[in-house]
Coordinates of C-alpha atoms in Angstrom, one line a residue:
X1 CA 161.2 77.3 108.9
X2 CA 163.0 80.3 107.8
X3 CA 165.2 80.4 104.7
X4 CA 169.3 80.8 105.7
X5 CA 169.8 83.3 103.2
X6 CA 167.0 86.5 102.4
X7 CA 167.1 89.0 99.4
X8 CA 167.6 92.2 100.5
X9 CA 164.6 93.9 99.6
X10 CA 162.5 90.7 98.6
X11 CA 161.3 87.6 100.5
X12 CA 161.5 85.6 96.8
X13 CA 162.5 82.3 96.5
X14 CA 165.1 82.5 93.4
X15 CA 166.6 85.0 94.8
X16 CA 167.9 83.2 97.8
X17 CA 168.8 80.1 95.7
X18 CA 170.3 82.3 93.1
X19 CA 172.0 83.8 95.6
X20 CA 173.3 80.8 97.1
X21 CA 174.0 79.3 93.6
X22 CA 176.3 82.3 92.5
X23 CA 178.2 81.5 96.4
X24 CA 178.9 77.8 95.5
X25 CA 180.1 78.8 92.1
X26 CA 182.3 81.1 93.7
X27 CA 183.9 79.3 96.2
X28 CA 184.0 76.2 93.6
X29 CA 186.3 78.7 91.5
X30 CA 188.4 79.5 94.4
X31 CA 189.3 76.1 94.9
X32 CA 189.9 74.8 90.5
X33 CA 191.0 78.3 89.3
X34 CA 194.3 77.1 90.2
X35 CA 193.8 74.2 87.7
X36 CA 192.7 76.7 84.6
X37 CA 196.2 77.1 83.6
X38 CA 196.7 73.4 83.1
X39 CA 194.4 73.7 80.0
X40 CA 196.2 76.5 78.4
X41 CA 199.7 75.6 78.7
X42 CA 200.9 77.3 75.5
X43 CA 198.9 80.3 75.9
X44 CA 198.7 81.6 79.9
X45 CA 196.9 84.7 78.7
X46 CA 193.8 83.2 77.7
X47 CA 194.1 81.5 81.4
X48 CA 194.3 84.9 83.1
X49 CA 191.4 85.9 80.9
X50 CA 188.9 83.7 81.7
X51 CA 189.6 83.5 85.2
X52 CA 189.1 87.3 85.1
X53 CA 185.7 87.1 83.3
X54 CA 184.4 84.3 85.6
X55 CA 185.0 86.7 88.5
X56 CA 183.9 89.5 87.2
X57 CA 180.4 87.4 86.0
X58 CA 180.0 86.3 89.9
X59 CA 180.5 89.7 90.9
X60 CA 178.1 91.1 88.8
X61 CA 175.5 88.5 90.0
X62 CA 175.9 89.8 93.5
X63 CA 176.1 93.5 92.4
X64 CA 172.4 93.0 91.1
X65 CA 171.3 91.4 94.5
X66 CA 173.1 94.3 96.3
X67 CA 172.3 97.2 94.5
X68 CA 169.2 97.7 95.8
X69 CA 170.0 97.7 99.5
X70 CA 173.5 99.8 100.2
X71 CA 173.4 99.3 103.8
X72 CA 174.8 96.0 102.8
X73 CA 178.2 97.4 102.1
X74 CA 178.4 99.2 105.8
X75 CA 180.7 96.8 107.7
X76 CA 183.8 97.6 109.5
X77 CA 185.9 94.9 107.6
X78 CA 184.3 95.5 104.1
X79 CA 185.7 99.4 104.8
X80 CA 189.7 99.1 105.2
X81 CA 189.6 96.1 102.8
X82 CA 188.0 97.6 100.6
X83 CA 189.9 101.3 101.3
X84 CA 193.2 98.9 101.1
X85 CA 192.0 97.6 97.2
X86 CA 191.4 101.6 96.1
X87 CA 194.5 102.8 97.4
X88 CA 196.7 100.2 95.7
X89 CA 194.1 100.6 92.7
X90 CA 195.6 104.1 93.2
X91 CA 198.9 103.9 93.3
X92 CA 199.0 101.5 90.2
X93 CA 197.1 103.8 88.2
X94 CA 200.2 106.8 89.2
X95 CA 203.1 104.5 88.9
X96 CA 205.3 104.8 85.3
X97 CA 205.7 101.0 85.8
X98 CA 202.5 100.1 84.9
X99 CA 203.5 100.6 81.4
X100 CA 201.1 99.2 78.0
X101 CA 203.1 96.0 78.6
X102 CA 201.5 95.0 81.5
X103 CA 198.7 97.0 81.9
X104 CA 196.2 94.5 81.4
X105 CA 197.9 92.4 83.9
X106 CA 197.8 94.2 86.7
X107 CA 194.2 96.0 86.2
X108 CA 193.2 92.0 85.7
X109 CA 194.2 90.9 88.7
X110 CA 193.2 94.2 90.9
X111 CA 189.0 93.5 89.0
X112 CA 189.6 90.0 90.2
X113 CA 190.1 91.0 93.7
X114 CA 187.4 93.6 93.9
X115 CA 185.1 91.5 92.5
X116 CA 185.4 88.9 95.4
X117 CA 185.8 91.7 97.9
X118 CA 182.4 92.6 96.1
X119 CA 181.1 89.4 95.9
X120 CA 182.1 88.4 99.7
X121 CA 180.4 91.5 101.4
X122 CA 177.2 91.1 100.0
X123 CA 176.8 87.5 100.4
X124 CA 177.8 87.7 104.2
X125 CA 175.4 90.5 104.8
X126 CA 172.5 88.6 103.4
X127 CA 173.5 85.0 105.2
X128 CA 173.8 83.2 108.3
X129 CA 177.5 83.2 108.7
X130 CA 177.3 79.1 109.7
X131 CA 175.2 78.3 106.5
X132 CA 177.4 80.5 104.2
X133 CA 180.6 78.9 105.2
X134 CA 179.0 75.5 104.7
X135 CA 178.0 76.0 101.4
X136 CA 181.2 77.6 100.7
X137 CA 183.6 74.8 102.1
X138 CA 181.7 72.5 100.3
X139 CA 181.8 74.1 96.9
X140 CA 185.6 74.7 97.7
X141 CA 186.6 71.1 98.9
X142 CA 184.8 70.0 95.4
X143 CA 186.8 72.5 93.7
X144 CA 190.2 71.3 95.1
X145 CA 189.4 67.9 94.4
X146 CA 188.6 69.1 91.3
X147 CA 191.5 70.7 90.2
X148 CA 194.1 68.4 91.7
X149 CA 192.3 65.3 89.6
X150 CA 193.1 67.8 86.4
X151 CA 196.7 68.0 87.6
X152 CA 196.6 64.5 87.6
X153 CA 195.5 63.6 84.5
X154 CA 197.5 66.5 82.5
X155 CA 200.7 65.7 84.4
X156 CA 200.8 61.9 84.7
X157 CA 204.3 61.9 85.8
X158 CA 203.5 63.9 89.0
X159 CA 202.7 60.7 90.6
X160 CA 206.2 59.8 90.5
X161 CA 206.5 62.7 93.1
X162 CA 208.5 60.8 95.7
X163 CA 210.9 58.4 93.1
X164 CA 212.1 61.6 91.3
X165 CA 212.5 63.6 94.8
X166 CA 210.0 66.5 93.3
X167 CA 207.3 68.3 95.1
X168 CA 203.7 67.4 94.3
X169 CA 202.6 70.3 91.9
X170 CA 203.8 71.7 88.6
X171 CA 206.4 74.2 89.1
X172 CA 205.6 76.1 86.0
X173 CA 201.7 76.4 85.9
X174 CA 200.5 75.0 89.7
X175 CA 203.4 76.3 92.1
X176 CA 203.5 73.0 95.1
X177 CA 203.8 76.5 97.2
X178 CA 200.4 77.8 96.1
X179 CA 198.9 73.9 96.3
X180 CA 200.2 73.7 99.9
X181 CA 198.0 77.3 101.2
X182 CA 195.1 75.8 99.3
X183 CA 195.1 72.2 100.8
X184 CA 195.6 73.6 104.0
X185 CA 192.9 75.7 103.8
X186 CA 190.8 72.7 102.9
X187 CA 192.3 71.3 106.3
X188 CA 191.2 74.2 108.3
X189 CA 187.6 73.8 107.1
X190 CA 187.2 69.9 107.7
X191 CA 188.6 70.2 110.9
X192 CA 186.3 73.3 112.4
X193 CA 183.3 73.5 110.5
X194 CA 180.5 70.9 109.9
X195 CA 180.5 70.7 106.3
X196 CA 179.1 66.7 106.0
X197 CA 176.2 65.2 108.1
X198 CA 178.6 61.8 107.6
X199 CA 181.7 62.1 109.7
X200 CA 183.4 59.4 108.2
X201 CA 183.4 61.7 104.9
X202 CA 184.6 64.4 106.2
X203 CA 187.6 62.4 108.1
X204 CA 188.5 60.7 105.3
X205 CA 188.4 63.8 103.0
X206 CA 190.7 65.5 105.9
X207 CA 193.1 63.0 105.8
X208 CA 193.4 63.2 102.1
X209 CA 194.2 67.2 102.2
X210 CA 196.6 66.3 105.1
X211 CA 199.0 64.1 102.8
X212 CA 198.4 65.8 99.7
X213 CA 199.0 69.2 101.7
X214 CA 202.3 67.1 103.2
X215 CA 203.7 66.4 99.5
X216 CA 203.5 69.8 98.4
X217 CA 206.5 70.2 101.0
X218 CA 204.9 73.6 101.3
X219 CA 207.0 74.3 104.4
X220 CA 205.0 77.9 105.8
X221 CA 201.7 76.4 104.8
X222 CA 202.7 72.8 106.6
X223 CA 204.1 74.7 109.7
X224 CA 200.8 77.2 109.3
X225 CA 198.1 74.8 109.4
X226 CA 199.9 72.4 112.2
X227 CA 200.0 75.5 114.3
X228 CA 196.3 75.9 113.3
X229 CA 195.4 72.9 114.1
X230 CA 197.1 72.9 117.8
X231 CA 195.2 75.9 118.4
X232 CA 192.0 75.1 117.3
X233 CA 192.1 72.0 119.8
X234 CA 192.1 74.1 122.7
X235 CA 189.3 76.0 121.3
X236 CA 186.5 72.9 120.5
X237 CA 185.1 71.1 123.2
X238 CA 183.2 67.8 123.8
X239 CA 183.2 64.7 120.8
X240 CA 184.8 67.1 118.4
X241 CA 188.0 67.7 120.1
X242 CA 188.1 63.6 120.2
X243 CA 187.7 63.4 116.5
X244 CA 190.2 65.7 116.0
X245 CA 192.8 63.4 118.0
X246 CA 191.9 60.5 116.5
X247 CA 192.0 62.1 112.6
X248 CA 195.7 63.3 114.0
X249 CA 196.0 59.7 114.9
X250 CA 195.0 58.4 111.5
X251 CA 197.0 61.1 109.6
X252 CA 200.2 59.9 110.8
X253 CA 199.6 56.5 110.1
X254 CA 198.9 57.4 106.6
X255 CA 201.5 59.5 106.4
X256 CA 204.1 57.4 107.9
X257 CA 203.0 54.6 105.6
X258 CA 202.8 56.4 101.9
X259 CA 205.4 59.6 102.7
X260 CA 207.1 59.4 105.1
X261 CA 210.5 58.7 103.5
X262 CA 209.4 61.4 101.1
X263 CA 209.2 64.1 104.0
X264 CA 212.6 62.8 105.6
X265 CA 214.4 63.4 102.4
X266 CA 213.1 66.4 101.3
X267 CA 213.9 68.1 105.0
X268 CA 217.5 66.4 104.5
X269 CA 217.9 67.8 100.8
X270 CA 216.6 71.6 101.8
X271 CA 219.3 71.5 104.9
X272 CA 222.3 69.7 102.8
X273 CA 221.9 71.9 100.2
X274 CA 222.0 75.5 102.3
X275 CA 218.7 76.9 101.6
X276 CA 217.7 77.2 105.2
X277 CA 220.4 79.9 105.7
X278 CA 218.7 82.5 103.2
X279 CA 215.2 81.0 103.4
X280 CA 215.6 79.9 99.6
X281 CA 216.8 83.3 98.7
X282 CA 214.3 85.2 100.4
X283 CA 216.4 87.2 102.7
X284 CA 218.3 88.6 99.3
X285 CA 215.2 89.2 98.0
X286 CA 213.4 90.6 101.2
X287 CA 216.8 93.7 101.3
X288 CA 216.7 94.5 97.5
X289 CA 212.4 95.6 98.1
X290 CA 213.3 97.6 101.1
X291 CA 216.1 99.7 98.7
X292 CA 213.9 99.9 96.4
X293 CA 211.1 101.1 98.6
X294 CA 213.3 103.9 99.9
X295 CA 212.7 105.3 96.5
X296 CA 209.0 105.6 96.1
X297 CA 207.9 105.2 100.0
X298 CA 204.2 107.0 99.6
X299 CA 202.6 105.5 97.1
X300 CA 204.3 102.2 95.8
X301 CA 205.4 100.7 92.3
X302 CA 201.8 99.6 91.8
X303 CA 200.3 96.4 91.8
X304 CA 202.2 93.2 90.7
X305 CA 204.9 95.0 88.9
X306 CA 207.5 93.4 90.7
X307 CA 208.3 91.3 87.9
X308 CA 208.8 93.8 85.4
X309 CA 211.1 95.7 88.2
X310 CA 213.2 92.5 89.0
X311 CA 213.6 91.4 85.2
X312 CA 216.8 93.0 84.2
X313 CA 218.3 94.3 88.0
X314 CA 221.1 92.0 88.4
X315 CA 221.6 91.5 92.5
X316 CA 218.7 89.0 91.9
X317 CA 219.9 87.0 88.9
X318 CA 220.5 83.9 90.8
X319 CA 216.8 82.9 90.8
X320 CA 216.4 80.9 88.1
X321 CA 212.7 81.6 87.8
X322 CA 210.6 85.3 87.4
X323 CA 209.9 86.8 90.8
X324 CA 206.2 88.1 91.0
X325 CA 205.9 88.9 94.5
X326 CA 208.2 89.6 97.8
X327 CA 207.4 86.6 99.2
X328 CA 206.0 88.4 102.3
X329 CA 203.1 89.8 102.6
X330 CA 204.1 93.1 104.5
X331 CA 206.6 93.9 102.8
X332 CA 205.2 93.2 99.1
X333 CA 202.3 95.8 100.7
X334 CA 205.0 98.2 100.8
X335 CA 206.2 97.8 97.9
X336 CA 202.7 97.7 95.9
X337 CA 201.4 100.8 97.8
X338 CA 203.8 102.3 99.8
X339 CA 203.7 103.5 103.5
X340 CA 200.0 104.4 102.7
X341 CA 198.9 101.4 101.5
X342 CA 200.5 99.5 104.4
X343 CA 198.8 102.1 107.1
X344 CA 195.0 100.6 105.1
X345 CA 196.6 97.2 105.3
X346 CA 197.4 97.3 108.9
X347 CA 193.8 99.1 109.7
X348 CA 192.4 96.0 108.5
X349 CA 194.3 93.3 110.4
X350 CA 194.2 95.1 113.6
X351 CA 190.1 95.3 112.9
X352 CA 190.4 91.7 112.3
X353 CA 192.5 91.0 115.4
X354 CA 189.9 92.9 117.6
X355 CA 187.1 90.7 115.7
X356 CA 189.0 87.6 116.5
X357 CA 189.8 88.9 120.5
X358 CA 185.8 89.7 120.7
X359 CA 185.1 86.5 119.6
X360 CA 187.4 84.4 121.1
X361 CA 185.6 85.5 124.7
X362 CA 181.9 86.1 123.9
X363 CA 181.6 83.0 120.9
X364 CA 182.1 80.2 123.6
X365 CA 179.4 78.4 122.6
X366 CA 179.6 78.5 118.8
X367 CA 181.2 76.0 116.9
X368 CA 182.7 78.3 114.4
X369 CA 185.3 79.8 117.2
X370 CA 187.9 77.4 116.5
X371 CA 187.5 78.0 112.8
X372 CA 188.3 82.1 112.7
X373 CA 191.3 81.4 114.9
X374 CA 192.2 78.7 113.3
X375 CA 192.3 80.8 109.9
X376 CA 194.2 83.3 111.3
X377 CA 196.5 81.6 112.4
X378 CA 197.6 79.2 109.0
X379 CA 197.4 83.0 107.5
X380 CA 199.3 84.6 109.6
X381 CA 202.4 82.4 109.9
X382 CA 201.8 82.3 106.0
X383 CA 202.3 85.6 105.4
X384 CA 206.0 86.3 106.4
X385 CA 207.0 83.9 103.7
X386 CA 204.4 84.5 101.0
X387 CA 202.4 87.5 99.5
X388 CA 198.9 86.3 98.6
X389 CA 197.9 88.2 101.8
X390 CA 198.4 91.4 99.3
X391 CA 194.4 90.7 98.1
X392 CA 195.2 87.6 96.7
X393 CA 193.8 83.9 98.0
X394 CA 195.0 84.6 101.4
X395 CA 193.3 87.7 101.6
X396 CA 190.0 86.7 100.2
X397 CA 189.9 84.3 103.0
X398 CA 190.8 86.4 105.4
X399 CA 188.1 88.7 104.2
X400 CA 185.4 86.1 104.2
X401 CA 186.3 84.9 107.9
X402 CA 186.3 88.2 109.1
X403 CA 182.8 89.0 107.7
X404 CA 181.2 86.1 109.0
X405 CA 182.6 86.4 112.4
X406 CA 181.3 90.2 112.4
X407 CA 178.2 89.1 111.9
X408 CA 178.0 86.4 114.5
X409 CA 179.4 89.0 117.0
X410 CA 176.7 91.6 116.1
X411 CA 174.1 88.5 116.5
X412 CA 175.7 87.5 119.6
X413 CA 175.3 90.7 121.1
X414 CA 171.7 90.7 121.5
X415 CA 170.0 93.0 118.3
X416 CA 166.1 92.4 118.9
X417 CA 166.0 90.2 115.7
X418 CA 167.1 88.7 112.8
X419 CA 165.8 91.1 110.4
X420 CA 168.1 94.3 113.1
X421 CA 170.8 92.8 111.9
X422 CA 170.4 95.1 108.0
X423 CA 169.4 97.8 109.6
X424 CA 172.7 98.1 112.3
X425 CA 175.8 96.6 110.1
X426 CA 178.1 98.4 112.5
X427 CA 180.1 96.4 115.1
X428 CA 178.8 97.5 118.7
X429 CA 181.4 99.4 120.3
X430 CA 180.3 98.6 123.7
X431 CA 178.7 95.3 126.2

């Protein structure tokens, strides 16, 4: 039996299980990093430190079990994403509004993302794309649970959710909007990939994203990951498009029974109270970035400046809270990194979309199909109300999705064996 994941240059057995060890941490962080904040409450810098560090520890880990193989890095999807994070890295390191104020900041948060870019590329080249997103979702799911238990326990009030007419979430420290994207990609994996041998598990953990997704009142990531969901339906075939009808079926039970007067208020309050006309302000918000963009249109502001920019420019004083992104993921691109930056970004997603059209007609038979559409999809309709496509959470998912399926299309298309696979990393360009 062979071993799902192989050391580049050595058949050892603790390299592959430390391999697959510093994968579940990983993922496990993606999921509770959110909850990291919740511990430092009076002090978010020591927060943004550590989750900087931890990243940056994983990354190194994988840097050792890549460095001795560099073909590892030659993939199609690891190039623009990875020419999209040096160009913004770039443009931040020109830009006079990356000032000793926020320096650390912004340099923090652009070694976070490399280091998962890092971390994501050499895992995928050494897996199985099925066993990697396995032990992946399952590290995540455990981290979600895991971090929504802490918010929990540090907010005890948040269970009043639905008497007090909140959002489930901590406005301050655990956005419901950022909750919502990471429940629903919690959804996207229970429903299209395997993760549990016992089905009733994986159900019942389903069901649980569903409603906590639901009382986020995360309205892109709801409408995202229902679209997601529709999709993926007509992708599975046989006993799993039946489980997913009958999960649907048990959701709205649930949901009709604990929140359902919850949801019909909430979509009553966001209407009566006129936020639907500007989408919350966003449409304000969405004109001021493309004035200012007129201004520096090559190269950007730099990377999540937007805050310092905003601060003190009174057309946006009417949001009662610090903006740190454009709430779309284009145009905060633009805004970052210019024109250029945006060409990269665009490289990448029309990669990605050619990934997803190969795969969509040659994977028929792999269970995964479902889950790379679905993906896309909850990302896609994501991203015109929310940034973290600009190599935050959205785009690390992205990234990891479009690896794997990369590497089940190279499979697919007939390389002699397993081990061909290192030796051509390139995406054939022909049938």
């Amino acid at each position: 039996m062979q071993f799902p994941v192989r050391h580049p240059t050595s058949s050892n057995s603790w390299a592959r299980w430390v391999a697959r060890l510093l994968w579940s941490g990983l993922w496990f962080w993606l999921g509770f990093r959110l909850a990291v904040p919740l511990f430092f409450k009076d002090n978010l810098f020591i927060a943004t430190t550590i989750n900087v560090f931890v990243v940056i520890a994983f990354a190194s880990g994988f840097m050792i079990l890549g460095l001795s193989r560099p073909s590892l890095f030659r993939s199609w999807v690891f190039f623009w994403a990875f020419g999209y994070w040096l160009l913004t890295v770039i443009s931040s390191l020109v830009s006079p509004f990356v000032t000793h104020e926020n320096i650390f900041r912004v340099f923090g948060l652009l070694a976070v993302s490399g280091g998962i870019i890092l971390a994501l590329v050499v895992f995928s080249s050494i897996s199985v794309p099925a066993y990697g997103l396995i032990w992946g979702g399952r590290a995540y799911i455990l981290g979600v649970l895991s971090a929504t238990i802490v918010l929990v326990l540090t907010n005890p009030s948040i269970v009043a959710f639905i008497e007090t007419g909140s959002r489930f979430g901590d406005p301050d420290l655990l956005h419901p909007n950022v909750l919502g994207i990471t429940y629903g990609i919690a959804v996207v994996y229970l429903l299209f990939v395997r993760l549990y041998r016992m089905k009733a598990l994986q159900i019942g953990l389903a069901i649980i994203m569903i409603i906590a997704l639901l009382a986020t009142f995360s309205k892109t990531a709801i409408v995202g990951t229902l679209v997601a969901m529709i999709v993926g339906f007509w992708l599975i075939r046989g006993v799993q498009r039946w489980l997913l009808l009958f999960l649907v079926f048990c959701s709205t039970l649930a949901i009709t029974g604990l929140i359902g007067d919850y949801l019909i208020s909430q979509i009553r309050g966001y209407w009566d109270a006129g936020y639907a006309e500007t989408l919350s302000g966003r449409t304000v918000l969405w004109s001021w970035v493309l004035d200012q963009v007129n201004e520096r249109p090559v190269l950007g502001y730099g990377y999540m400046v937007m805050k310092d920019v905003t601060a003190f420019d009174p057309r946006l004083s009417f949001f009662k809270v610090s903006i740190v992104h454009a709430h779309n993921a284009y145009l905060d691109v633009l805004f970052s990194s210019g024109y250029v930056g945006l060409a990269f970004f665009f490289m990448f997603w029309l990669y990605y979309l050619r990934l997803l059209f190969l795969g969509v007609r040659e994977l028929r038979e792999s269970t995964l199909r479902a889950y790379y559409v679905a993906t896309f999809v909850v990302l896609f309709v994501r991203s015109f109300t929310e940034a973290a496509l600009n190599l935050g959470f959205d785009f690390w998912i992205a990234l990891a999705a479009g690896l794997a399926l990369e590497k089940s299309l190279r499979a697919h298309r007939g390389f002699c064996s397993e081990s061909a696979l290192y030796s051509h990393p390139l995406p054939a360009t022909r049938r």
